[in-house]
Amino acid sequence: MIRKLRVGNLLLPSNILMAPLAGYTCYPFRMLAYELGAGLCFTEMTSANGLKYQDRANCRLLLTTEKEKIKAVQLLGGDPAVMEHTACGELLKDYHIIDINMGCPVPNVFKSGEGSALMLDLPRAAALIRSCKKSGKIVTVKCRAGVWPDHRIAAEFARMCEAAGADLITIHGRTRSMMYDGRPWYDEIEQAKAAVSIPVIANGGIFSSGQARKVMEDTGADGVMIARYGLENPFIFRDLTGTPCEKTFLQILLEQMSLASRYYDETYTLKYIRSLASYGMKKRPGTKQYKQSLYQSGSLEELEEVIRKIFSNSESIPFT
Ligand SMILES: Cc1cc2nc3c(=O)[nH]c(=O)nc-3n(C[C@H](O)[C@H](O)[C@H](O)COP(=O)(O)O)c2cc1C
């Protein structure tokens, strides 16, 4: 069940993928997930329009080094010409995979016809895939089960993606109207898997190794994508894939801090490490009292001190 996965001309080291997560899946986090056994990691969603105008915030999301062996960027966009320009452009020259975001539920994104709005416009969604394919790179799609409870079209959408040339599709089993809550429609993923020959990855609501295996079994999906739980407990990649790693959560956080501060400024590093530590504190008893000091720490030195306090105390407490 847990195995290597072929996508286009690439063989991914495992079929356990780390989801794109805005605010989190920067270069340091992706390196961590790969180290722990993730088969594929994506940048945070990056606006194709923003890249066209070389907007600094969006360009920073592309940061990578030669140490990241498989590079996958997630693009958000709704205009096939802009997507083609970006996909074929110099900024993405190091990237092997382009993932197109067709699932973002955020109102502004939806209103502008991007993200999950593309599930209401299959011809345009297909045109976006074809535009990105002109780059010669592997093109993948991340979508939802549909937009509303009575608009669940995962199988039809998967067929469209395959016909347009997509190499893999990830389905977040919730509809746009569910945002991030509620039980995903895993049967929609199962139907999509049965409808196409390209790999189908199941996403949504996986918060333990057992759930990951069950979702794969129930849907027949070729792999799973872990999102929020990967922040809370990145060791899930190690546990599922059997990748050796003896590090503690504290060690991981300190390494992340050091790597982030090598590539980003202090403001960004503080924000990233605070958010990551905050996820890591979930379900760790006795850590709540420190939350305020985590957010009050004004320098990396102060933050390190707080993190040491929080995670040395709870190191032996296993994840639930
Ligand atoms: C904070 C946050 C940021 C997210 N950012 C992205 C993103 O940039 N691109 C994307 O396709 N999905 C994004 N998602 C959705 C996740 O990738 C995933 O589909 C969703 O959280 C469901 O998986 P889960 O239930 O395992 O968390 C984000 C979700 C959260 C909570």
mmCIF file of C-alpha atoms and ligand atoms in Angstrom:
data_model
loop_
_atom_site.group_PDB
_atom_site.id
_atom_site.type_symbol
_atom_site.label_atom_id
_atom_site.label_comp_id
_atom_site.label_asym_id
_atom_site.label_seq_id
_atom_site.Cartn_x
_atom_site.Cartn_y
_atom_site.Cartn_z
ATOM 1 C CA MET A 1 0.000 0.000 0.000
ATOM 2 C CA ILE A 2 2.834 2.383 0.879
ATOM 3 C CA ARG A 3 5.177 2.428 -2.058
ATOM 4 C CA LYS A 4 7.060 4.519 -4.557
ATOM 5 C CA LEU A 5 4.880 6.380 -7.019
ATOM 6 C CA ARG A 6 5.522 7.157 -10.664
ATOM 7 C CA VAL A 7 4.366 10.561 -11.879
ATOM 8 C CA GLY A 8 5.270 11.475 -15.423
ATOM 9 C CA ASN A 9 8.959 10.656 -15.760
ATOM 10 C CA LEU A 10 9.644 10.913 -12.014
ATOM 11 C CA LEU A 11 9.646 8.167 -9.426
ATOM 12 C CA LEU A 12 8.573 9.660 -6.102
ATOM 13 C CA PRO A 13 10.181 8.043 -3.041
ATOM 14 C CA SER A 14 6.774 7.425 -1.488
ATOM 15 C CA ASN A 15 3.059 7.861 -2.119
ATOM 16 C CA ILE A 16 2.620 9.873 1.088
ATOM 17 C CA LEU A 17 2.526 13.500 0.000
ATOM 18 C CA MET A 18 2.766 16.713 2.008
ATOM 19 C CA ALA A 19 0.066 19.224 1.068
ATOM 20 C CA PRO A 20 0.723 22.782 -0.030
ATOM 21 C CA LEU A 21 -0.079 24.994 2.963
ATOM 22 C CA ALA A 22 0.086 28.774 2.691
ATOM 23 C CA GLY A 23 2.232 30.158 5.507
ATOM 24 C CA TYR A 24 3.947 26.838 6.181
ATOM 25 C CA THR A 25 5.347 24.864 3.262
ATOM 26 C CA CYS A 26 8.346 27.096 2.706
ATOM 27 C CA TYR A 27 11.691 25.575 1.701
ATOM 28 C CA PRO A 28 12.737 24.577 5.268
ATOM 29 C CA PHE A 29 9.484 22.745 5.932
ATOM 30 C CA ARG A 30 9.599 20.920 2.615
ATOM 31 C CA MET A 31 13.156 19.759 3.358
ATOM 32 C CA LEU A 32 11.961 18.415 6.708
ATOM 33 C CA ALA A 33 9.015 16.550 5.193
ATOM 34 C CA TYR A 34 11.244 15.012 2.522
ATOM 35 C CA GLU A 35 13.770 13.976 5.193
ATOM 36 C CA LEU A 36 10.997 12.205 7.103
ATOM 37 C CA GLY A 37 9.803 10.281 4.058
ATOM 38 C CA ALA A 38 7.284 12.454 2.212
ATOM 39 C CA GLY A 39 7.204 11.513 -1.472
ATOM 40 C CA LEU A 40 6.380 14.985 -2.727
ATOM 41 C CA CYS A 41 6.075 18.460 -1.243
ATOM 42 C CA PHE A 42 4.736 21.637 -2.816
ATOM 43 C CA THR A 43 5.424 25.318 -2.365
ATOM 44 C CA GLU A 44 2.710 27.426 -0.825
ATOM 45 C CA MET A 45 0.186 28.558 -3.427
ATOM 46 C CA THR A 46 1.841 31.150 -5.592
ATOM 47 C CA SER A 47 -0.066 33.614 -7.753
ATOM 48 C CA ALA A 48 0.765 33.303 -11.451
ATOM 49 C CA ASN A 49 -0.200 36.957 -11.850
ATOM 50 C CA GLY A 50 2.051 37.949 -8.965
ATOM 51 C CA LEU A 51 4.960 36.107 -10.578
ATOM 52 C CA LYS A 52 4.266 37.749 -13.931
ATOM 53 C CA TYR A 53 4.785 41.143 -12.299
ATOM 54 C CA GLN A 54 7.702 39.788 -10.227
ATOM 55 C CA ASP A 55 5.900 40.680 -7.001
ATOM 56 C CA ARG A 56 8.415 40.134 -4.182
ATOM 57 C CA ALA A 57 6.150 38.223 -1.813
ATOM 58 C CA ASN A 58 5.259 35.714 -4.506
ATOM 59 C CA CYS A 59 8.824 35.373 -5.793
ATOM 60 C CA ARG A 60 9.998 34.590 -2.236
ATOM 61 C CA LEU A 61 7.696 31.573 -2.211
ATOM 62 C CA LEU A 62 9.800 30.049 -4.994
ATOM 63 C CA LEU A 63 12.934 29.878 -2.872
ATOM 64 C CA THR A 64 14.621 26.501 -3.202
ATOM 65 C CA THR A 65 18.156 25.101 -3.483
ATOM 66 C CA GLU A 66 19.805 22.205 -5.297
ATOM 67 C CA LYS A 67 19.304 20.163 -2.094
ATOM 68 C CA GLU A 68 15.578 19.922 -2.813
ATOM 69 C CA LYS A 69 15.718 17.066 -5.290
ATOM 70 C CA ILE A 70 12.111 17.132 -6.478
ATOM 71 C CA LYS A 71 10.740 20.622 -6.840
ATOM 72 C CA ALA A 72 7.017 21.221 -7.150
ATOM 73 C CA VAL A 73 5.439 24.656 -7.321
ATOM 74 C CA GLN A 74 1.755 25.277 -6.794
ATOM 75 C CA LEU A 75 0.294 27.957 -9.037
ATOM 76 C CA LEU A 76 -2.930 29.856 -8.513
ATOM 77 C CA GLY A 77 -4.355 31.426 -11.630
ATOM 78 C CA GLY A 78 -7.342 31.589 -13.916
ATOM 79 C CA ASP A 79 -6.005 33.015 -17.164
ATOM 80 C CA PRO A 80 -4.479 30.417 -19.504
ATOM 81 C CA ALA A 81 -2.189 32.990 -21.177
ATOM 82 C CA VAL A 82 -0.758 34.151 -17.848
ATOM 83 C CA MET A 83 -0.342 30.556 -16.690
ATOM 84 C CA GLU A 84 1.523 29.652 -19.866
ATOM 85 C CA HIS A 85 3.769 32.692 -19.536
ATOM 86 C CA THR A 86 4.584 31.761 -15.926
ATOM 87 C CA ALA A 87 4.919 28.019 -16.506
ATOM 88 C CA CYS A 88 7.339 28.493 -19.381
ATOM 89 C CA GLY A 89 9.205 31.411 -17.800
ATOM 90 C CA GLU A 90 12.647 31.715 -16.255
ATOM 91 C CA LEU A 91 11.349 31.918 -12.666
ATOM 92 C CA LEU A 92 10.168 28.301 -12.740
ATOM 93 C CA LYS A 93 13.106 26.891 -14.673
ATOM 94 C CA ASP A 94 14.317 24.771 -11.735
ATOM 95 C CA TYR A 95 10.891 23.307 -10.984
ATOM 96 C CA HIS A 96 10.000 19.808 -12.210
ATOM 97 C CA ILE A 97 6.301 19.857 -11.346
ATOM 98 C CA ILE A 98 3.575 22.477 -11.640
ATOM 99 C CA ASP A 99 0.511 21.867 -9.502
ATOM 100 C CA ILE A 100 -2.536 23.949 -10.396
ATOM 101 C CA ASN A 101 -4.684 25.061 -7.492
ATOM 102 C CA MET A 102 -8.318 24.292 -8.308
ATOM 103 C CA GLY A 103 -9.485 23.962 -4.714
ATOM 104 C CA CYS A 104 -8.843 27.198 -2.830
ATOM 105 C CA PRO A 105 -12.167 28.230 -1.195
ATOM 106 C CA VAL A 106 -11.172 31.763 -0.119
ATOM 107 C CA PRO A 107 -13.911 34.244 -1.193
ATOM 108 C CA ASN A 108 -11.607 36.678 -3.028
ATOM 109 C CA VAL A 109 -9.951 33.853 -4.950
ATOM 110 C CA PHE A 110 -13.315 32.286 -5.787
ATOM 111 C CA LYS A 111 -14.772 35.619 -6.941
ATOM 112 C CA SER A 112 -11.861 36.168 -9.289
ATOM 113 C CA GLY A 113 -12.544 32.819 -10.984
ATOM 114 C CA GLU A 114 -9.482 31.051 -9.566
ATOM 115 C CA GLY A 115 -9.037 28.133 -7.128
ATOM 116 C CA SER A 116 -12.250 26.191 -6.505
ATOM 117 C CA ALA A 117 -14.207 28.436 -8.927
ATOM 118 C CA LEU A 118 -12.517 26.443 -11.708
ATOM 119 C CA MET A 119 -14.672 23.480 -10.714
ATOM 120 C CA LEU A 120 -17.586 25.450 -12.190
ATOM 121 C CA ASP A 121 -15.788 26.065 -15.494
ATOM 122 C CA LEU A 122 -14.316 22.826 -16.839
ATOM 123 C CA PRO A 123 -13.324 24.190 -20.276
ATOM 124 C CA ARG A 124 -11.221 26.931 -18.654
ATOM 125 C CA ALA A 125 -9.754 24.462 -16.165
ATOM 126 C CA ALA A 126 -8.741 22.245 -19.108
ATOM 127 C CA ALA A 127 -7.211 25.231 -20.918
ATOM 128 C CA LEU A 128 -5.111 26.004 -17.830
ATOM 129 C CA ILE A 129 -3.761 22.455 -17.759
ATOM 130 C CA ARG A 130 -2.916 22.559 -21.476
ATOM 131 C CA SER A 131 -1.199 25.958 -21.009
ATOM 132 C CA CYS A 132 1.008 24.632 -18.238
ATOM 133 C CA LYS A 133 1.806 21.466 -20.221
ATOM 134 C CA LYS A 134 3.446 23.658 -22.857
ATOM 135 C CA SER A 135 6.330 24.070 -20.401
ATOM 136 C CA GLY A 136 7.186 20.374 -20.853
ATOM 137 C CA LYS A 137 6.982 19.929 -17.077
ATOM 138 C CA ILE A 138 4.870 17.471 -15.127
ATOM 139 C CA VAL A 139 1.485 19.058 -14.427
ATOM 140 C CA THR A 140 -0.726 18.050 -11.514
ATOM 141 C CA VAL A 141 -4.040 19.393 -10.242
ATOM 142 C CA LYS A 142 -5.399 19.808 -6.731
ATOM 143 C CA CYS A 143 -9.170 20.163 -6.530
ATOM 144 C CA ARG A 144 -12.082 19.462 -4.205
ATOM 145 C CA ALA A 145 -15.021 17.056 -4.403
ATOM 146 C CA GLY A 146 -17.039 19.954 -5.789
ATOM 147 C CA VAL A 147 -18.337 23.373 -4.837
ATOM 148 C CA TRP A 148 -21.554 22.657 -2.902
ATOM 149 C CA PRO A 149 -22.996 19.491 -1.341
ATOM 150 C CA ASP A 150 -25.187 18.941 -4.421
ATOM 151 C CA HIS A 151 -22.344 19.769 -6.806
ATOM 152 C CA ARG A 152 -20.009 16.821 -6.308
ATOM 153 C CA ILE A 153 -18.199 16.157 -9.550
ATOM 154 C CA ALA A 154 -14.873 14.586 -8.618
ATOM 155 C CA ALA A 155 -15.051 11.798 -11.233
ATOM 156 C CA GLU A 156 -16.092 14.108 -14.065
ATOM 157 C CA PHE A 157 -13.441 16.622 -13.068
ATOM 158 C CA ALA A 158 -10.748 13.933 -12.892
ATOM 159 C CA ARG A 159 -11.693 12.762 -16.409
ATOM 160 C CA MET A 160 -11.374 16.328 -17.675
ATOM 161 C CA CYS A 161 -7.945 16.683 -16.013
ATOM 162 C CA GLU A 162 -6.685 13.446 -17.556
ATOM 163 C CA ALA A 163 -8.004 14.357 -21.030
ATOM 164 C CA ALA A 164 -6.319 17.776 -20.817
ATOM 165 C CA GLY A 165 -2.967 16.136 -20.041
ATOM 166 C CA ALA A 166 -2.643 16.226 -16.244
ATOM 167 C CA ASP A 167 -0.174 13.691 -14.821
ATOM 168 C CA LEU A 168 -1.772 13.341 -11.375
ATOM 169 C CA ILE A 169 -4.768 14.688 -9.508
ATOM 170 C CA THR A 170 -5.201 15.256 -5.791
ATOM 171 C CA ILE A 171 -8.744 15.448 -4.505
ATOM 172 C CA HIS A 172 -9.549 17.169 -1.232
ATOM 173 C CA GLY A 173 -12.724 15.279 -0.435
ATOM 174 C CA ARG A 174 -14.579 18.270 1.010
ATOM 175 C CA THR A 175 -16.642 20.644 -1.096
ATOM 176 C CA ARG A 176 -15.782 24.334 -1.209
ATOM 177 C CA SER A 177 -18.775 25.116 1.030
ATOM 178 C CA MET A 178 -17.311 22.864 3.759
ATOM 179 C CA MET A 179 -14.056 24.866 3.809
ATOM 180 C CA TYR A 180 -11.861 22.758 6.141
ATOM 181 C CA ASP A 181 -14.426 21.078 8.387
ATOM 182 C CA GLY A 182 -16.608 18.016 8.269
ATOM 183 C CA ARG A 183 -16.069 14.524 6.970
ATOM 184 C CA PRO A 184 -14.659 14.520 3.440
ATOM 185 C CA TRP A 185 -16.633 12.692 0.740
ATOM 186 C CA TYR A 186 -14.211 9.798 0.351
ATOM 187 C CA ASP A 187 -16.640 8.016 -1.971
ATOM 188 C CA GLU A 188 -16.135 10.881 -4.450
ATOM 189 C CA ILE A 189 -12.411 10.128 -4.397
ATOM 190 C CA GLU A 190 -13.134 6.435 -4.893
ATOM 191 C CA GLN A 191 -15.274 7.235 -7.945
ATOM 192 C CA ALA A 192 -12.614 9.538 -9.381
ATOM 193 C CA LYS A 193 -9.976 6.825 -8.922
ATOM 194 C CA ALA A 194 -12.156 4.369 -10.821
ATOM 195 C CA ALA A 195 -12.705 6.893 -13.625
ATOM 196 C CA VAL A 196 -9.095 7.630 -14.676
ATOM 197 C CA SER A 197 -5.732 5.952 -15.204
ATOM 198 C CA ILE A 198 -3.515 8.766 -13.885
ATOM 199 C CA PRO A 199 -2.603 8.571 -10.178
ATOM 200 C CA VAL A 200 -5.271 9.885 -7.818
ATOM 201 C CA ILE A 201 -4.256 11.143 -4.383
ATOM 202 C CA ALA A 202 -6.728 11.369 -1.500
ATOM 203 C CA ASN A 203 -6.655 14.401 0.763
ATOM 204 C CA GLY A 204 -8.679 15.695 3.674
ATOM 205 C CA GLY A 205 -9.288 14.701 7.268
ATOM 206 C CA ILE A 206 -6.236 12.478 7.745
ATOM 207 C CA PHE A 207 -5.058 12.926 11.318
ATOM 208 C CA SER A 208 -3.272 9.648 12.078
ATOM 209 C CA SER A 209 -1.283 6.887 10.362
ATOM 210 C CA GLY A 210 -4.264 4.560 10.792
ATOM 211 C CA GLN A 211 -6.561 7.027 9.021
ATOM 212 C CA ALA A 212 -4.066 7.415 6.187
ATOM 213 C CA ARG A 213 -4.073 3.647 5.592
ATOM 214 C CA LYS A 214 -7.853 3.442 5.890
ATOM 215 C CA VAL A 215 -8.439 6.255 3.402
ATOM 216 C CA MET A 216 -6.090 4.575 0.913
ATOM 217 C CA GLU A 217 -7.862 1.272 1.423
ATOM 218 C CA ASP A 218 -11.404 2.686 1.236
ATOM 219 C CA THR A 219 -10.833 4.902 -1.800
ATOM 220 C CA GLY A 220 -8.322 2.752 -3.682
ATOM 221 C CA ALA A 221 -6.308 5.978 -4.140
ATOM 222 C CA ASP A 222 -2.694 5.718 -5.257
ATOM 223 C CA GLY A 223 -1.532 7.711 -2.253
ATOM 224 C CA VAL A 224 -2.569 10.212 0.380
ATOM 225 C CA MET A 225 -1.776 13.840 0.980
ATOM 226 C CA ILE A 226 -1.376 14.929 4.593
ATOM 227 C CA ALA A 227 -2.060 18.604 5.366
ATOM 228 C CA ARG A 228 -2.661 20.049 8.846
ATOM 229 C CA TYR A 229 -1.567 16.905 10.650
ATOM 230 C CA GLY A 230 1.796 17.115 8.910
ATOM 231 C CA LEU A 231 2.392 20.373 10.805
ATOM 232 C CA GLU A 232 1.140 18.996 14.093
ATOM 233 C CA ASN A 233 3.090 15.769 13.813
ATOM 234 C CA PRO A 234 5.582 15.673 10.926
ATOM 235 C CA PHE A 235 6.689 12.256 12.222
ATOM 236 C CA ILE A 236 3.656 10.786 10.462
ATOM 237 C CA PHE A 237 5.796 10.632 7.310
ATOM 238 C CA ARG A 238 8.456 8.646 9.177
ATOM 239 C CA ASP A 239 5.878 6.364 10.750
ATOM 240 C CA LEU A 240 4.090 5.597 7.484
ATOM 241 C CA THR A 241 7.175 5.146 5.330
ATOM 242 C CA GLY A 242 9.529 3.581 7.872
ATOM 243 C CA THR A 243 12.157 6.269 7.237
ATOM 244 C CA PRO A 244 14.690 6.210 10.077
ATOM 245 C CA CYS A 245 14.765 9.404 12.167
ATOM 246 C CA GLU A 246 15.587 9.736 15.849
ATOM 247 C CA LYS A 247 15.097 13.485 16.114
ATOM 248 C CA THR A 248 12.793 15.021 18.688
ATOM 249 C CA PHE A 249 10.243 17.724 17.915
ATOM 250 C CA LEU A 250 12.459 20.215 19.746
ATOM 251 C CA GLN A 251 15.447 19.354 17.547
ATOM 252 C CA ILE A 252 13.294 19.696 14.480
ATOM 253 C CA LEU A 253 12.038 23.126 15.494
ATOM 254 C CA LEU A 254 15.548 24.375 16.243
ATOM 255 C CA GLU A 255 16.775 23.087 12.885
ATOM 256 C CA GLN A 256 13.842 24.750 11.156
ATOM 257 C CA MET A 257 14.673 28.007 12.895
ATOM 258 C CA SER A 258 18.285 27.836 11.842
ATOM 259 C CA LEU A 259 17.435 26.955 8.228
ATOM 260 C CA ALA A 260 14.719 29.613 7.972
ATOM 261 C CA SER A 261 16.977 32.327 9.351
ATOM 262 C CA ARG A 262 19.615 31.415 6.761
ATOM 263 C CA TYR A 263 17.210 32.221 3.932
ATOM 264 C CA TYR A 264 14.607 34.626 5.325
ATOM 265 C CA ASP A 265 14.634 37.777 7.458
ATOM 266 C CA GLU A 266 13.947 37.721 11.190
ATOM 267 C CA THR A 267 10.322 38.882 10.866
ATOM 268 C CA TYR A 268 9.435 36.034 8.536
ATOM 269 C CA THR A 269 11.395 33.455 10.548
ATOM 270 C CA LEU A 270 9.689 34.504 13.800
ATOM 271 C CA LYS A 271 6.256 34.250 12.215
ATOM 272 C CA TYR A 272 6.959 30.866 10.643
ATOM 273 C CA ILE A 273 8.488 29.246 13.722
ATOM 274 C CA ARG A 274 5.787 30.603 16.044
ATOM 275 C CA SER A 275 3.083 29.158 13.781
ATOM 276 C CA LEU A 276 4.830 25.815 13.436
ATOM 277 C CA ALA A 277 5.479 25.564 17.189
ATOM 278 C CA SER A 278 1.882 26.449 17.813
ATOM 279 C CA TYR A 279 0.719 23.525 15.653
ATOM 280 C CA GLY A 280 3.189 21.261 17.478
ATOM 281 C CA MET A 281 1.661 22.251 20.826
ATOM 282 C CA LYS A 282 -1.757 20.901 19.909
ATOM 283 C CA LYS A 283 -2.544 17.798 21.951
ATOM 284 C CA ARG A 284 0.627 18.203 24.029
ATOM 285 C CA PRO A 285 -0.679 18.548 27.564
ATOM 286 C CA GLY A 286 0.728 21.324 29.707
ATOM 287 C CA THR A 287 1.870 23.519 26.839
ATOM 288 C CA LYS A 288 -1.111 25.915 26.647
ATOM 289 C CA GLN A 289 0.295 28.160 29.361
ATOM 290 C CA TYR A 290 3.239 28.994 27.111
ATOM 291 C CA LYS A 291 1.240 30.061 24.080
ATOM 292 C CA GLN A 292 1.266 33.729 25.020
ATOM 293 C CA SER A 293 5.019 33.815 25.570
ATOM 294 C CA LEU A 294 5.469 32.129 22.183
ATOM 295 C CA TYR A 295 3.706 35.022 20.482
ATOM 296 C CA GLN A 296 5.317 37.667 22.707
ATOM 297 C CA SER A 297 8.889 36.655 21.949
ATOM 298 C CA GLY A 298 10.359 39.513 19.952
ATOM 299 C CA SER A 299 13.656 38.032 18.765
ATOM 300 C CA LEU A 300 14.948 34.669 17.623
ATOM 301 C CA GLU A 301 16.928 34.297 20.877
ATOM 302 C CA GLU A 302 13.791 34.837 22.962
ATOM 303 C CA LEU A 303 11.809 32.500 20.741
ATOM 304 C CA GLU A 304 14.428 29.777 21.088
ATOM 305 C CA GLU A 305 14.296 30.088 24.870
ATOM 306 C CA VAL A 306 10.494 29.733 24.899
ATOM 307 C CA ILE A 307 10.562 26.801 22.502
ATOM 308 C CA ARG A 308 13.142 24.998 24.618
ATOM 309 C CA LYS A 309 10.889 25.453 27.666
ATOM 310 C CA ILE A 310 7.799 24.214 25.873
ATOM 311 C CA PHE A 311 9.201 21.218 24.066
ATOM 312 C CA SER A 312 11.765 19.971 26.590
ATOM 313 C CA ASN A 313 8.918 19.560 29.074
ATOM 314 C CA SER A 314 6.664 17.674 26.708
ATOM 315 C CA GLU A 315 9.269 15.693 24.801
ATOM 316 C CA SER A 316 8.360 12.351 26.265
ATOM 317 C CA ILE A 317 4.637 12.781 25.728
ATOM 318 C CA PRO A 318 3.663 10.744 22.740
ATOM 319 C CA PHE A 319 1.342 12.041 20.068
ATOM 320 C CA THR A 320 -2.224 10.892 20.396
HETATM 321 C C1 LIG B 1 -3.459 27.103 6.796
HETATM 322 C C2 LIG B 1 -3.819 26.400 5.513
HETATM 323 C C3 LIG B 1 -3.205 26.768 4.331
HETATM 324 C C4 LIG B 1 -3.529 26.121 3.137
HETATM 325 N N1 LIG B 1 -2.886 26.480 1.984
HETATM 326 C C5 LIG B 1 -3.134 25.803 0.828
HETATM 327 C C6 LIG B 1 -2.435 26.117 -0.377
HETATM 328 O O1 LIG B 1 -1.588 27.025 -0.411
HETATM 329 N N2 LIG B 1 -2.746 25.400 -1.485
HETATM 330 C C7 LIG B 1 -3.675 24.387 -1.473
HETATM 331 O O2 LIG B 1 -3.913 23.740 -2.504
HETATM 332 N N3 LIG B 1 -4.328 24.064 -0.348
HETATM 333 C C8 LIG B 1 -4.068 24.739 0.791
HETATM 334 N N4 LIG B 1 -4.709 24.369 1.949
HETATM 335 C C9 LIG B 1 -5.570 23.156 1.937
HETATM 336 C C10 LIG B 1 -4.756 21.917 2.324
HETATM 337 O O3 LIG B 1 -3.728 21.668 1.398
HETATM 338 C C11 LIG B 1 -5.653 20.670 2.439
HETATM 339 O O4 LIG B 1 -6.268 20.443 1.194
HETATM 340 C C12 LIG B 1 -6.733 20.823 3.504
HETATM 341 O O5 LIG B 1 -6.208 21.367 4.695
HETATM 342 C C13 LIG B 1 -7.413 19.478 3.803
HETATM 343 O O6 LIG B 1 -6.521 18.549 4.356
HETATM 344 P P1 LIG B 1 -6.512 18.220 5.958
HETATM 345 O O7 LIG B 1 -7.950 17.985 6.360
HETATM 346 O O8 LIG B 1 -5.647 16.997 6.057
HETATM 347 O O9 LIG B 1 -5.926 19.415 6.644
HETATM 348 C C14 LIG B 1 -4.463 25.055 3.127
HETATM 349 C C15 LIG B 1 -5.080 24.674 4.330
HETATM 350 C C16 LIG B 1 -4.774 25.337 5.518
HETATM 351 C C17 LIG B 1 -5.444 24.892 6.796
#
